[in-house]
Amino acid sequence: MTRAKLAFVLMLIVSVMLVACNNNQDVSNASDERENDNANDGNKEEVAGVVELDMWIHQSGEDETNYNKQRIEDFNEAHEGEIQINVEVVMDDGGSSYNDSLNAALVAGNLPDVLALDGPFVASYADAEIIAPVTDYISDEDKADFVDSIIEQGTYNGELYSLGAMESSVVLYYNKEIFEAEGIEAPTTIEDAWTWDEFMTVAKQLTTEDRFGLNLFMDYGVGEWYTYMGAPFVWSNGGALISEDGTTVDGYLNGPESVEALEYVKSLFEEGVVSLTPSETQFESGKAAMALGGPWIAVSAENAGLDYGMMPYPYSEVPKSPSGSMAYAISSQAEHPEAAYKVMQWMTNEESTIGLSEVTGMPPARKSAFESMEPYNELPKKIMRDQVVNTAHARPTTPAYPVLTDAFAQAFHAVALGEDPQEVLDQQVQRVERELRRFNK
């Protein structure tokens, strides 16, 4: 194993150890599930002439997991006598358990042929040579059908490594009853999205003694959510978290555009329109008039019987919105990469993306799927579609991303607590630059 690979593995193992004490029961349950799956796999017989592939998918919601397993069964049926996929559902508790399993497989030299991974971390896996490029397998026509953010997310050093079946976005949800009572008209197109000043004015108007104007879901904790939700403040202000060539964050993460963006975030808390400690159902219960959240908020709002709408993400200079999803990639240890790519292609084809979207509520990753799904052609979901297609911005594709995202999340949280954006960003730049030096040799 190269020094870079070993360093990557050790880094992930350390991150696993830090959270493992809080997830012993989950990991134990995952091990039991995997033992059962392996026992079932052991009953399968080798068939001459059939390419057998091992595939890992992450444990997610029951409906999503069952859907993915069904699609794999459908693949095996459609490719009977040609390719057989042996699938294993691996525990994913937010990244640590799944990475732990990948680390063990990498060290042992028995990575699965096809694996699911979190899109923003593609560059880390690619740089460590855990996954292999699929540039030579995808056709130009097929590639063009994916929304730009999915291709951007899966590309590193000019090579395409991953494809996602679904996308995501963060929209501005609003309580229709409160808006009507306050006489506020919500924008319905990206062209009419609120600027930061307009957004602040409305948020202050909607804030009362017993209600916040906005929920940013700060209760999710200091982690990927803060980067996923918060980075578009920087991007829409003309800033970036890292240089275009990926060699430095100095002057970018702590550049004037980034500082100004976090100054604005800080002002939301200083004006009292956002709570640092919102209740889990603050928006659904009417204790917040607006919420900057993902597709899953629509599900919880509907379950609560809330009459809600969606608006585009507010912006400074140019509209930008979050993106990112789980994706599929081929292991660098795969002996039959062409067959493995057929699996990737199947799990991300139009039929798969439509079905997965219907099961999860997440927007599809293909333009053709949007055309086939009526809910995304009308409000409120049209807002989500328009963002995914037109304003979605992938998080930085750099092997230093695990450190970069933590740095941004820490800074976002610090300014919410009232600290000076320039000072906290300068501090975080130092640690990210140290990490980047590992990859800039």
Short mmCIF file of C-alpha atoms in Angstrom, two decimals:
data_model
loop_
_atom_site.label_atom_id
_atom_site.label_comp_id
_atom_site.label_asym_id
_atom_site.label_seq_id
_atom_site.Cartn_x
_atom_site.Cartn_y
_atom_site.Cartn_z
CA MET A 1 0.00 0.00 0.00
CA THR A 2 1.33 3.44 -0.90
CA ARG A 3 1.99 6.04 1.76
CA ALA A 4 -0.93 8.14 0.51
CA LYS A 5 -3.30 5.19 0.71
CA LEU A 6 -2.13 4.26 4.17
CA ALA A 7 -2.52 7.84 5.37
CA PHE A 8 -6.05 7.96 3.98
CA VAL A 9 -6.97 4.67 5.66
CA LEU A 10 -5.51 5.74 8.99
CA MET A 11 -7.35 9.06 8.81
CA LEU A 12 -10.69 7.34 8.30
CA ILE A 13 -9.97 4.75 10.98
CA VAL A 14 -9.23 7.52 13.50
CA SER A 15 -12.52 9.22 12.60
CA VAL A 16 -14.31 5.92 13.12
CA MET A 17 -12.72 5.42 16.55
CA LEU A 18 -13.83 8.88 17.66
CA VAL A 19 -17.50 8.09 17.12
CA ALA A 20 -17.52 4.33 17.61
CA CYS A 21 -18.33 4.55 21.32
CA ASN A 22 -21.63 6.19 20.45
CA ASN A 23 -22.55 3.63 17.81
CA ASN A 24 -21.72 0.25 19.33
CA GLN A 25 -25.29 -0.97 19.15
CA ASP A 26 -25.70 0.15 15.53
CA VAL A 27 -22.45 -1.52 14.48
CA SER A 28 -23.43 -4.68 16.33
CA ASN A 29 -26.77 -4.77 14.55
CA ALA A 30 -25.02 -4.16 11.22
CA SER A 31 -22.65 -7.06 11.88
CA ASP A 32 -25.58 -9.37 12.57
CA GLU A 33 -27.26 -8.27 9.33
CA ARG A 34 -24.07 -8.79 7.32
CA GLU A 35 -23.53 -12.25 8.84
CA ASN A 36 -27.03 -13.20 7.75
CA ASP A 37 -26.44 -11.79 4.27
CA ASN A 38 -23.12 -13.63 4.02
CA ALA A 39 -24.77 -16.86 5.10
CA ASN A 40 -27.28 -16.45 2.29
CA ASP A 41 -24.47 -15.67 -0.17
CA GLY A 42 -22.75 -18.87 0.86
CA ASN A 43 -25.67 -20.85 -0.55
CA LYS A 44 -25.04 -19.52 -4.07
CA GLU A 45 -23.30 -21.85 -6.46
CA GLU A 46 -20.67 -20.86 -8.99
CA VAL A 47 -22.03 -20.94 -12.53
CA ALA A 48 -19.58 -21.50 -15.38
CA GLY A 49 -19.24 -18.52 -17.72
CA VAL A 50 -21.07 -16.13 -15.41
CA VAL A 51 -19.20 -13.08 -14.11
CA GLU A 52 -19.86 -12.83 -10.37
CA LEU A 53 -19.58 -9.40 -8.80
CA ASP A 54 -19.68 -8.34 -5.18
CA MET A 55 -21.52 -5.12 -4.44
CA TRP A 56 -21.92 -3.03 -1.30
CA ILE A 57 -24.84 -0.71 -0.74
CA HIS A 58 -25.22 1.44 2.36
CA GLN A 59 -27.90 0.81 4.94
CA SER A 60 -30.43 3.61 4.65
CA GLY A 61 -34.17 3.91 5.17
CA GLU A 62 -35.99 0.61 4.87
CA ASP A 63 -37.88 1.63 1.73
CA GLU A 64 -34.74 2.88 -0.01
CA THR A 65 -32.74 -0.21 0.93
CA ASN A 66 -35.49 -2.56 -0.22
CA TYR A 67 -35.84 -0.67 -3.48
CA ASN A 68 -32.11 -0.92 -4.22
CA LYS A 69 -32.12 -4.62 -3.40
CA GLN A 70 -35.06 -5.13 -5.75
CA ARG A 71 -33.26 -3.28 -8.56
CA ILE A 72 -30.29 -5.59 -8.07
CA GLU A 73 -32.57 -8.62 -8.26
CA ASP A 74 -34.01 -7.18 -11.47
CA PHE A 75 -30.47 -6.76 -12.85
CA ASN A 76 -29.61 -10.38 -12.09
CA GLU A 77 -32.78 -11.52 -13.84
CA ALA A 78 -32.12 -9.32 -16.86
CA HIS A 79 -28.49 -10.52 -17.10
CA GLU A 80 -29.05 -14.17 -16.23
CA GLY A 81 -26.24 -16.32 -17.55
CA GLU A 82 -24.02 -13.27 -17.99
CA ILE A 83 -23.55 -11.37 -14.71
CA GLN A 84 -24.55 -12.22 -11.15
CA ILE A 85 -24.40 -9.59 -8.39
CA ASN A 86 -23.89 -10.69 -4.80
CA VAL A 87 -25.06 -7.73 -2.75
CA GLU A 88 -24.22 -6.87 0.83
CA VAL A 89 -25.99 -4.15 2.82
CA VAL A 90 -23.40 -2.40 4.99
CA MET A 91 -24.19 -0.24 7.99
CA ASP A 92 -24.01 3.51 7.38
CA ASP A 93 -24.42 5.57 10.54
CA GLY A 94 -23.37 8.83 8.94
CA GLY A 95 -20.09 7.63 7.47
CA SER A 96 -18.03 5.99 10.22
CA SER A 97 -19.26 2.40 10.13
CA TYR A 98 -19.32 2.25 6.35
CA ASN A 99 -15.79 3.69 6.13
CA ASP A 100 -14.66 1.21 8.76
CA SER A 101 -15.84 -1.65 6.58
CA LEU A 102 -14.16 -0.16 3.50
CA ASN A 103 -10.91 0.29 5.39
CA ALA A 104 -10.88 -3.32 6.49
CA ALA A 105 -11.64 -4.51 2.95
CA LEU A 106 -8.93 -2.28 1.46
CA VAL A 107 -6.27 -3.54 3.86
CA ALA A 108 -7.35 -7.15 3.26
CA GLY A 109 -7.37 -6.63 -0.51
CA ASN A 110 -10.99 -7.72 -0.96
CA LEU A 111 -12.90 -4.59 -1.84
CA PRO A 112 -16.28 -5.17 -3.50
CA ASP A 113 -16.42 -4.71 -7.28
CA VAL A 114 -19.13 -2.04 -7.03
CA LEU A 115 -19.72 0.17 -4.02
CA ALA A 116 -21.86 3.04 -2.86
CA LEU A 117 -20.13 6.07 -1.37
CA ASP A 118 -21.01 9.59 -0.32
CA GLY A 119 -20.54 11.83 -3.37
CA PRO A 120 -18.53 14.66 -1.75
CA PHE A 121 -15.84 12.14 -0.75
CA VAL A 122 -15.25 10.78 -4.27
CA ALA A 123 -11.94 12.65 -4.64
CA SER A 124 -10.62 11.13 -1.40
CA TYR A 125 -11.37 7.61 -2.59
CA ALA A 126 -10.05 8.33 -6.09
CA ASP A 127 -6.78 9.83 -4.85
CA ALA A 128 -6.25 6.84 -2.58
CA GLU A 129 -6.87 4.55 -5.59
CA ILE A 130 -9.77 2.82 -3.89
CA ILE A 131 -12.04 3.46 -6.88
CA ALA A 132 -11.33 3.43 -10.62
CA PRO A 133 -12.37 5.90 -13.36
CA VAL A 134 -15.32 5.05 -15.62
CA THR A 135 -14.66 7.76 -18.23
CA ASP A 136 -14.05 5.21 -20.98
CA TYR A 137 -17.32 3.36 -20.35
CA ILE A 138 -19.95 6.09 -20.33
CA SER A 139 -21.30 7.39 -23.62
CA ASP A 140 -21.53 11.11 -24.34
CA GLU A 141 -25.30 10.80 -24.71
CA ASP A 142 -25.72 9.05 -21.38
CA LYS A 143 -23.40 11.46 -19.60
CA ALA A 144 -25.34 14.46 -20.95
CA ASP A 145 -28.57 13.14 -19.39
CA PHE A 146 -27.18 13.52 -15.85
CA VAL A 147 -27.60 16.90 -14.20
CA ASP A 148 -24.33 18.83 -14.19
CA SER A 149 -23.85 18.62 -10.42
CA ILE A 150 -23.76 14.81 -10.49
CA ILE A 151 -20.99 14.82 -13.10
CA GLU A 152 -19.16 17.59 -11.23
CA GLN A 153 -19.43 15.64 -7.98
CA GLY A 154 -18.07 12.45 -9.56
CA THR A 155 -15.14 13.98 -11.46
CA TYR A 156 -11.59 14.22 -10.12
CA ASN A 157 -8.48 15.25 -12.10
CA GLY A 158 -10.46 15.17 -15.32
CA GLU A 159 -11.71 11.60 -14.86
CA LEU A 160 -15.26 10.51 -14.02
CA TYR A 161 -15.35 8.12 -11.07
CA SER A 162 -18.93 8.00 -9.82
CA LEU A 163 -22.57 8.37 -10.80
CA GLY A 164 -25.51 9.09 -8.53
CA ALA A 165 -29.08 7.86 -8.92
CA MET A 166 -30.54 10.77 -6.99
CA GLU A 167 -29.68 14.38 -6.27
CA SER A 168 -30.64 16.65 -3.41
CA SER A 169 -31.18 20.30 -2.75
CA VAL A 170 -31.96 22.80 -0.02
CA VAL A 171 -34.97 25.02 -0.59
CA LEU A 172 -36.59 27.70 1.52
CA TYR A 173 -39.75 26.20 2.98
CA TYR A 174 -42.44 28.51 4.26
CA ASN A 175 -45.64 28.25 6.29
CA LYS A 176 -48.44 29.36 3.96
CA GLU A 177 -50.81 30.29 6.78
CA ILE A 178 -48.25 32.59 8.41
CA PHE A 179 -47.29 34.17 5.08
CA GLU A 180 -50.91 34.88 4.24
CA ALA A 181 -51.52 36.43 7.65
CA GLU A 182 -48.43 38.65 7.24
CA GLY A 183 -49.28 39.58 3.66
CA ILE A 184 -46.01 38.17 2.28
CA GLU A 185 -45.85 36.83 -1.26
CA ALA A 186 -43.32 34.06 -1.83
CA PRO A 187 -41.18 34.01 -5.01
CA THR A 188 -41.99 31.12 -7.33
CA THR A 189 -39.00 31.18 -9.70
CA ILE A 190 -35.23 31.34 -9.40
CA GLU A 191 -35.33 34.66 -11.27
CA ASP A 192 -37.48 36.09 -8.47
CA ALA A 193 -35.51 34.55 -5.58
CA TRP A 194 -34.92 36.85 -2.62
CA THR A 195 -31.62 38.61 -2.27
CA TRP A 196 -29.91 38.53 1.11
CA ASP A 197 -31.35 41.93 2.03
CA GLU A 198 -34.88 40.90 1.06
CA PHE A 199 -34.49 37.63 2.92
CA MET A 200 -33.32 39.40 6.09
CA THR A 201 -36.20 41.90 5.93
CA VAL A 202 -38.81 39.14 5.69
CA ALA A 203 -37.13 37.00 8.36
CA LYS A 204 -37.20 39.93 10.80
CA GLN A 205 -40.83 40.67 9.99
CA LEU A 206 -41.77 37.07 10.68
CA THR A 207 -39.92 36.89 14.01
CA THR A 208 -42.11 37.37 17.08
CA GLU A 209 -41.87 36.64 20.80
CA ASP A 210 -43.08 33.08 20.29
CA ARG A 211 -41.85 32.40 16.75
CA PHE A 212 -38.57 32.52 14.83
CA GLY A 213 -38.49 33.80 11.29
CA LEU A 214 -36.15 31.02 10.13
CA ASN A 215 -34.94 27.54 11.04
CA LEU A 216 -31.46 26.46 9.86
CA PHE A 217 -31.66 23.12 11.70
CA MET A 218 -28.68 23.89 13.89
CA ASP A 219 -29.78 20.91 16.00
CA TYR A 220 -28.28 18.63 13.33
CA GLY A 221 -24.90 19.35 14.95
CA VAL A 222 -21.51 20.53 13.74
CA GLY A 223 -20.93 18.38 10.69
CA GLU A 224 -21.63 17.93 7.00
CA TRP A 225 -25.02 19.62 7.21
CA TYR A 226 -23.41 22.99 7.92
CA THR A 227 -21.28 22.72 4.78
CA TYR A 228 -24.05 21.30 2.64
CA MET A 229 -26.56 23.94 3.70
CA GLY A 230 -24.16 26.83 4.34
CA ALA A 231 -21.59 26.80 1.53
CA PRO A 232 -24.01 28.34 -1.02
CA PHE A 233 -23.87 31.57 0.99
CA VAL A 234 -20.21 31.74 -0.06
CA TRP A 235 -20.76 30.58 -3.64
CA SER A 236 -23.64 32.96 -4.30
CA ASN A 237 -21.41 35.79 -3.08
CA GLY A 238 -18.81 34.97 -5.72
CA GLY A 239 -16.55 33.08 -3.32
CA ALA A 240 -15.05 29.59 -3.14
CA LEU A 241 -13.85 27.26 -0.40
CA ILE A 242 -10.71 26.25 -2.32
CA SER A 243 -8.76 27.36 -5.39
CA GLU A 244 -9.86 26.01 -8.76
CA ASP A 245 -6.73 23.84 -9.05
CA GLY A 246 -7.31 22.48 -5.55
CA THR A 247 -3.88 23.44 -4.21
CA THR A 248 -4.79 26.05 -1.59
CA VAL A 249 -7.61 27.47 0.51
CA ASP A 250 -5.71 30.57 1.60
CA GLY A 251 -7.45 33.57 0.07
CA TYR A 252 -10.51 31.46 -0.71
CA LEU A 253 -11.87 29.86 2.45
CA ASN A 254 -10.81 33.05 4.27
CA GLY A 255 -11.18 35.37 1.26
CA PRO A 256 -13.31 38.53 1.36
CA GLU A 257 -16.32 36.85 -0.30
CA SER A 258 -16.30 34.02 2.24
CA VAL A 259 -15.85 36.39 5.15
CA GLU A 260 -18.74 38.57 3.93
CA ALA A 261 -20.94 35.49 3.55
CA LEU A 262 -20.30 34.36 7.12
CA GLU A 263 -20.80 37.92 8.33
CA TYR A 264 -24.28 37.65 6.85
CA VAL A 265 -24.86 34.29 8.54
CA LYS A 266 -23.69 35.82 11.81
CA SER A 267 -26.18 38.68 11.40
CA LEU A 268 -29.08 36.22 11.13
CA PHE A 269 -28.30 35.06 14.65
CA GLU A 270 -27.52 38.53 15.97
CA GLU A 271 -30.91 39.77 14.74
CA GLY A 272 -32.57 36.88 16.55
CA VAL A 273 -34.32 35.43 13.51
CA VAL A 274 -32.66 32.02 13.93
CA SER A 275 -32.33 29.80 17.00
CA LEU A 276 -29.11 28.01 17.89
CA THR A 277 -31.14 25.33 19.64
CA PRO A 278 -34.35 24.76 17.66
CA SER A 279 -36.73 22.01 18.63
CA GLU A 280 -36.84 19.02 16.31
CA THR A 281 -40.24 20.08 14.95
CA GLN A 282 -39.82 23.84 15.13
CA PHE A 283 -40.94 24.44 11.55
CA GLU A 284 -43.63 21.76 11.44
CA SER A 285 -45.21 23.09 14.67
CA GLY A 286 -45.33 26.69 13.43
CA LYS A 287 -42.58 27.91 15.75
CA ALA A 288 -40.54 28.98 12.71
CA ALA A 289 -42.13 30.63 9.69
CA MET A 290 -39.44 29.51 7.24
CA ALA A 291 -36.88 26.72 7.08
CA LEU A 292 -33.82 26.24 4.91
CA GLY A 293 -33.95 22.47 4.56
CA GLY A 294 -33.65 19.41 2.34
CA PRO A 295 -36.32 17.24 0.63
CA TRP A 296 -36.90 15.30 3.84
CA ILE A 297 -38.53 18.38 5.40
CA ALA A 298 -41.38 18.07 2.91
CA VAL A 299 -42.09 14.57 4.22
CA SER A 300 -42.16 15.63 7.89
CA ALA A 301 -44.25 18.73 7.06
CA GLU A 302 -46.80 16.62 5.20
CA ASN A 303 -46.93 14.12 8.06
CA ALA A 304 -47.63 17.03 10.42
CA GLY A 305 -50.43 18.29 8.18
CA LEU A 306 -48.65 21.60 7.53
CA ASP A 307 -49.68 23.67 4.54
CA TYR A 308 -46.25 24.61 3.20
CA GLY A 309 -44.64 26.01 0.10
CA MET A 310 -41.11 26.11 -1.35
CA MET A 311 -38.99 29.04 -2.47
CA PRO A 312 -35.55 29.20 -4.07
CA TYR A 313 -32.40 29.51 -1.95
CA PRO A 314 -31.71 33.23 -1.26
CA TYR A 315 -28.64 34.70 -2.91
CA SER A 316 -26.15 37.58 -2.95
CA GLU A 317 -24.70 38.00 -6.47
CA VAL A 318 -25.79 34.87 -8.36
CA PRO A 319 -28.22 32.07 -7.38
CA LYS A 320 -26.51 28.93 -6.09
CA SER A 321 -27.96 25.92 -4.28
CA PRO A 322 -26.63 22.83 -2.48
CA SER A 323 -26.25 19.46 -4.13
CA GLY A 324 -24.80 16.03 -3.45
CA SER A 325 -25.87 12.44 -3.02
CA MET A 326 -24.78 8.90 -2.48
CA ALA A 327 -23.20 7.55 -5.65
CA TYR A 328 -21.88 4.35 -7.19
CA ALA A 329 -18.29 3.63 -8.14
CA ILE A 330 -16.13 0.73 -9.31
CA SER A 331 -13.42 -0.65 -7.07
CA SER A 332 -9.84 -0.40 -8.28
CA GLN A 333 -9.59 -4.11 -7.42
CA ALA A 334 -12.46 -5.12 -9.74
CA GLU A 335 -11.34 -7.89 -12.12
CA HIS A 336 -14.24 -7.22 -14.52
CA PRO A 337 -14.62 -3.42 -14.69
CA GLU A 338 -16.83 -3.45 -17.80
CA ALA A 339 -19.31 -5.75 -16.12
CA ALA A 340 -19.10 -3.65 -12.95
CA TYR A 341 -19.91 -0.54 -14.98
CA LYS A 342 -23.03 -2.23 -16.34
CA VAL A 343 -24.19 -2.47 -12.73
CA MET A 344 -23.46 1.22 -12.13
CA GLN A 345 -25.32 2.10 -15.33
CA TRP A 346 -28.33 -0.02 -14.32
CA MET A 347 -28.56 1.47 -10.82
CA THR A 348 -28.46 5.01 -12.26
CA ASN A 349 -30.54 4.58 -15.41
CA GLU A 350 -33.78 6.50 -15.96
CA GLU A 351 -35.98 3.76 -14.52
CA SER A 352 -33.84 3.47 -11.39
CA THR A 353 -33.69 7.23 -10.80
CA ILE A 354 -37.45 7.61 -11.17
CA GLY A 355 -38.20 4.73 -8.84
CA LEU A 356 -35.70 5.85 -6.23
CA SER A 357 -37.09 9.38 -6.30
CA GLU A 358 -40.61 8.10 -5.77
CA VAL A 359 -39.46 6.00 -2.80
CA THR A 360 -37.24 8.58 -1.10
CA GLY A 361 -38.70 11.94 -2.07
CA MET A 362 -35.26 13.02 -3.30
CA PRO A 363 -35.01 14.58 -6.78
CA PRO A 364 -33.71 12.31 -9.56
CA ALA A 365 -30.21 12.64 -11.00
CA ARG A 366 -31.29 12.55 -14.66
CA LYS A 367 -32.90 15.26 -16.77
CA SER A 368 -35.04 12.67 -18.57
CA ALA A 369 -36.42 11.48 -15.23
CA PHE A 370 -37.55 15.00 -14.37
CA GLU A 371 -39.42 15.15 -17.67
CA SER A 372 -41.25 11.94 -16.77
CA MET A 373 -42.24 12.98 -13.23
CA GLU A 374 -45.22 15.34 -13.20
CA PRO A 375 -44.80 16.58 -9.59
CA TYR A 376 -41.49 18.22 -10.58
CA ASN A 377 -43.18 20.16 -13.36
CA GLU A 378 -45.45 22.08 -10.99
CA LEU A 379 -45.13 23.91 -7.67
CA PRO A 380 -43.87 23.34 -5.08
CA LYS A 381 -41.45 20.67 -6.35
CA LYS A 382 -40.71 22.62 -9.49
CA ILE A 383 -38.55 24.85 -7.28
CA MET A 384 -36.42 21.85 -6.36
CA ARG A 385 -36.17 20.72 -9.98
CA ASP A 386 -35.16 24.19 -11.18
CA GLN A 387 -32.42 24.38 -8.56
CA VAL A 388 -31.05 20.91 -9.32
CA VAL A 389 -30.94 21.65 -13.04
CA ASN A 390 -29.87 25.31 -12.99
CA THR A 391 -28.19 26.41 -9.73
CA ALA A 392 -26.86 23.26 -8.03
CA HIS A 393 -23.20 23.54 -7.05
CA ALA A 394 -21.19 20.47 -6.03
CA ARG A 395 -19.03 20.60 -2.95
CA PRO A 396 -15.26 20.79 -3.68
CA THR A 397 -13.75 17.66 -5.24
CA THR A 398 -10.50 17.46 -3.32
CA PRO A 399 -8.88 14.59 -1.41
CA ALA A 400 -8.62 17.04 1.50
CA TYR A 401 -12.40 17.35 1.62
CA PRO A 402 -12.86 15.55 4.97
CA VAL A 403 -10.73 18.23 6.64
CA LEU A 404 -12.06 21.10 4.52
CA THR A 405 -15.69 20.35 5.28
CA ASP A 406 -14.98 20.07 8.99
CA ALA A 407 -13.12 23.39 8.85
CA PHE A 408 -16.07 25.14 7.21
CA ALA A 409 -18.57 23.55 9.57
CA GLN A 410 -16.54 24.64 12.59
CA ALA A 411 -16.34 28.19 11.22
CA PHE A 412 -20.07 28.29 10.46
CA HIS A 413 -20.87 27.22 14.00
CA ALA A 414 -18.38 29.68 15.49
CA VAL A 415 -19.89 32.69 13.72
CA ALA A 416 -23.37 31.56 14.75
CA LEU A 417 -22.06 31.80 18.32
CA GLY A 418 -20.89 35.36 17.62
CA GLU A 419 -17.20 34.92 16.80
CA ASP A 420 -15.43 37.03 14.18
CA PRO A 421 -15.62 35.40 10.70
CA GLN A 422 -12.18 36.57 9.55
CA GLU A 423 -10.46 35.25 12.67
CA VAL A 424 -12.14 31.85 12.67
CA LEU A 425 -11.63 31.34 8.94
CA ASP A 426 -7.94 32.30 9.20
CA GLN A 427 -7.55 29.71 11.94
CA GLN A 428 -9.26 27.00 9.90
CA VAL A 429 -7.17 27.82 6.82
CA GLN A 430 -4.02 26.80 8.69
CA ARG A 431 -5.24 23.26 9.38
CA VAL A 432 -6.59 22.75 5.84
CA GLU A 433 -3.31 23.99 4.33
CA ARG A 434 -1.45 21.40 6.42
CA GLU A 435 -3.72 18.71 5.01
CA LEU A 436 -3.33 19.95 1.44
CA ARG A 437 0.47 19.72 1.69
CA ARG A 438 0.04 15.93 1.80
CA PHE A 439 -1.46 15.99 -1.68
CA ASN A 440 0.53 18.85 -3.26
CA LYS A 441 3.84 16.98 -3.46
#
